[in-house]
Amino acid sequence: MHSFGYRANALLTFSLTILALMCAMASLSDNLNSPSPTASVKVLNINRFLKKSTGDDEVGITLDISADLQSLFTWNTKQVFVFLAAEYSTPKNILNQVSLWDGIIPAQDGAKFSIKTKNKYRFIDQGSNLRGRDFNLTLHWHVMPKTGKMFADKLVLPGFRLPESYR
Ligand SMILES: *[C@@H]1O[C@H](CO)[C@@H](O)[C@H](O)[C@H]1NC(C)=O
């Protein structure tokens, strides 16, 4: 004879097992998805380029950012955080990383976009190293799932260079 309590408990255990299984499958199917995002970024204009009174270089730029991150989305994706960083090396630091722009993409239909924007965060060097400096623009993304582990990756867009002189 099974008591009510026993049956309720068995039902709960069964439900939890199914739930755990579904979560496992969700994150597993996420891992099976091999996304292939694409992006291209143009520097449309150098709006200003100066040495601040602190001695640090600052540059203001207008960017044209186009990306198709739709393949990052699965049914288990809650949202995608994306940011664009300028990456360059100087005699002092092998890697300087300056975040220029970021955004949150809540759904797949917003994951293909093209925007023209000024840098949202200031592009300031820790010193006076930006004249004639080569840099890469790197589009980073963090995929936040409904269940399972977050994952992050990036696309490197190499081959940019700042002007030789302030303007
Ligand atoms: C810029 O990108 C190139 C090619 O991917 C890479 O070799 C180089 O190390 C990058 N530079 C920096 C500072 O990350």
Coordinates of C-alpha atoms and ligand atoms in Angstrom, one line a residue:
M1 CA 0.0 0.0 0.0
H2 CA 1.4 3.3 -1.0
S3 CA 0.5 6.2 1.3
F4 CA -0.3 9.6 -0.3
G5 CA 2.9 11.0 1.1
Y6 CA 4.9 8.3 -0.6
R7 CA 3.2 8.9 -3.9
A8 CA 3.6 12.6 -3.7
N9 CA 7.3 12.2 -2.9
A10 CA 7.7 9.8 -5.8
L11 CA 6.0 12.3 -8.1
L12 CA 8.2 15.1 -6.9
T13 CA 11.3 13.0 -7.4
F14 CA 10.2 12.1 -10.9
S15 CA 9.5 15.7 -11.7
L16 CA 12.8 16.8 -10.4
T17 CA 14.6 14.1 -12.4
I18 CA 12.8 15.2 -15.6
L19 CA 13.7 18.8 -14.9
A20 CA 17.3 18.0 -14.2
L21 CA 17.3 16.0 -17.4
M22 CA 15.8 18.8 -19.4
C23 CA 18.4 21.3 -18.0
A24 CA 21.2 18.9 -18.9
M25 CA 19.8 18.4 -22.4
A26 CA 19.4 22.2 -22.8
S27 CA 23.0 22.9 -22.0
L28 CA 24.2 19.9 -23.9
S29 CA 22.3 21.0 -27.1
D30 CA 23.9 24.4 -26.5
N31 CA 27.3 22.8 -26.6
L32 CA 26.4 21.0 -29.8
N33 CA 25.5 24.4 -31.4
S34 CA 28.7 25.6 -33.0
P35 CA 28.0 29.3 -33.7
S36 CA 29.6 31.2 -36.6
P37 CA 29.2 34.9 -35.9
T38 CA 30.4 37.4 -38.3
A39 CA 31.4 41.1 -37.8
S40 CA 33.0 44.0 -39.6
V41 CA 33.9 47.3 -38.1
K42 CA 35.0 50.5 -39.9
V43 CA 36.5 53.5 -38.3
L44 CA 34.4 56.2 -40.1
N45 CA 36.1 59.2 -38.6
I46 CA 38.7 60.4 -36.1
N47 CA 36.7 63.1 -34.3
R48 CA 39.5 64.3 -32.1
F49 CA 43.0 63.2 -31.1
L50 CA 44.9 65.0 -28.4
K51 CA 47.2 64.7 -25.5
K52 CA 45.3 65.6 -22.3
S53 CA 46.7 67.8 -19.6
T54 CA 47.5 64.6 -17.6
G55 CA 49.8 63.6 -20.4
D56 CA 47.6 60.7 -21.6
D57 CA 46.5 60.4 -25.2
E58 CA 42.8 60.4 -26.0
V59 CA 41.1 59.7 -29.2
G60 CA 37.4 60.1 -30.2
I61 CA 36.2 58.0 -33.1
T62 CA 33.1 57.2 -35.0
L63 CA 32.5 53.5 -35.7
D64 CA 30.4 51.6 -38.1
I65 CA 29.7 48.2 -36.4
S66 CA 28.0 45.5 -38.4
A67 CA 27.5 42.0 -36.9
D68 CA 25.5 38.9 -37.3
L69 CA 25.4 37.1 -34.0
Q70 CA 22.2 35.2 -34.7
S71 CA 23.9 31.9 -34.6
L72 CA 24.8 32.4 -30.9
F73 CA 21.1 32.1 -30.0
T74 CA 19.5 28.8 -29.2
W75 CA 16.2 28.2 -27.4
N76 CA 18.4 28.1 -24.2
T77 CA 19.8 31.6 -24.7
K78 CA 18.6 34.3 -22.3
Q79 CA 20.6 37.2 -23.7
V80 CA 24.0 38.1 -25.2
F81 CA 26.3 40.8 -23.9
V82 CA 28.6 42.2 -26.5
F83 CA 31.4 44.7 -26.3
L84 CA 33.9 46.1 -28.7
A85 CA 37.4 46.8 -27.5
A86 CA 40.5 48.4 -28.9
E87 CA 43.5 46.2 -28.3
Y88 CA 47.1 47.3 -28.8
S89 CA 50.5 46.9 -27.3
T90 CA 52.8 49.5 -25.9
P91 CA 56.4 49.4 -24.6
K92 CA 54.9 49.3 -21.1
N93 CA 52.0 46.8 -21.6
I94 CA 51.9 43.9 -23.9
L95 CA 48.1 44.1 -24.1
N96 CA 46.1 47.3 -23.6
Q97 CA 42.4 46.7 -23.8
V98 CA 40.0 49.6 -24.0
S99 CA 36.3 49.0 -24.2
L100 CA 34.7 51.4 -26.7
W101 CA 31.1 50.2 -27.0
D102 CA 28.8 47.6 -25.6
G103 CA 25.3 46.4 -25.8
I104 CA 22.9 43.7 -24.6
I105 CA 21.0 41.7 -27.2
P106 CA 17.9 40.2 -25.7
A107 CA 16.7 38.2 -28.6
Q108 CA 17.8 36.6 -31.8
D109 CA 16.0 39.1 -34.0
G110 CA 18.2 41.8 -32.6
A111 CA 21.4 39.9 -33.2
K112 CA 21.9 41.1 -36.7
F113 CA 22.6 44.8 -36.6
S114 CA 24.5 47.6 -38.1
I115 CA 25.1 50.8 -36.2
K116 CA 27.1 54.0 -36.6
T117 CA 28.2 55.3 -33.2
K118 CA 30.8 57.4 -31.5
N119 CA 32.8 55.5 -28.9
K120 CA 30.5 55.1 -25.9
Y121 CA 33.4 54.8 -23.4
R122 CA 36.5 57.0 -23.6
F123 CA 39.5 55.8 -25.5
I124 CA 42.3 56.9 -23.3
D125 CA 45.8 55.5 -23.2
Q126 CA 47.7 55.2 -20.0
G127 CA 50.4 57.4 -21.4
S128 CA 51.2 59.0 -24.7
N129 CA 51.4 56.0 -27.0
L130 CA 48.6 56.4 -29.5
R131 CA 50.2 58.3 -32.3
G132 CA 50.7 56.0 -35.3
R133 CA 49.7 53.1 -33.1
D134 CA 48.5 49.9 -34.7
F135 CA 45.5 48.4 -33.0
N136 CA 42.9 45.7 -33.4
L137 CA 39.2 46.0 -32.7
T138 CA 37.9 42.9 -31.0
L139 CA 34.2 42.0 -30.7
H140 CA 33.7 40.0 -27.5
W141 CA 30.5 38.3 -26.5
H142 CA 29.2 36.6 -23.4
V143 CA 26.2 34.3 -24.0
M144 CA 24.0 34.0 -20.9
P145 CA 22.0 30.8 -21.0
K146 CA 18.7 30.1 -19.3
T147 CA 20.3 27.1 -17.8
G148 CA 23.9 25.9 -17.8
K149 CA 27.2 27.6 -18.1
M150 CA 27.8 31.0 -19.6
F151 CA 30.3 31.1 -22.5
A152 CA 32.3 33.8 -24.1
D153 CA 34.2 34.2 -27.3
K154 CA 35.4 36.9 -29.6
L155 CA 36.3 37.9 -33.1
V156 CA 39.5 39.9 -33.8
L157 CA 39.3 42.5 -36.5
P158 CA 43.0 43.4 -37.0
G159 CA 44.7 46.1 -39.0
F160 CA 43.7 49.5 -37.7
R161 CA 46.1 52.4 -37.2
L162 CA 45.8 55.8 -35.5
P163 CA 47.1 58.9 -37.2
E164 CA 50.7 60.0 -36.8
S165 CA 49.7 63.4 -35.3
Y166 CA 47.2 65.0 -33.0
R167 CA 44.3 66.8 -34.6
Ligands
LIG1 C1 46.1 41.9 -33.5 O1 45.7 40.9 -34.3 C2 46.7 40.1 -34.9 C3 46.1 39.1 -35.9 O2 45.1 38.4 -35.2 C4 47.5 39.5 -33.8 O3 48.6 38.8 -34.4 C5 48.1 40.5 -32.9 O4 48.7 39.9 -31.8 C6 46.9 41.4 -32.3 N1 47.5 42.5 -31.5 C7 47.1 42.7 -30.3 C8 47.7 43.8 -29.6 O5 46.3 42.0 -29.7

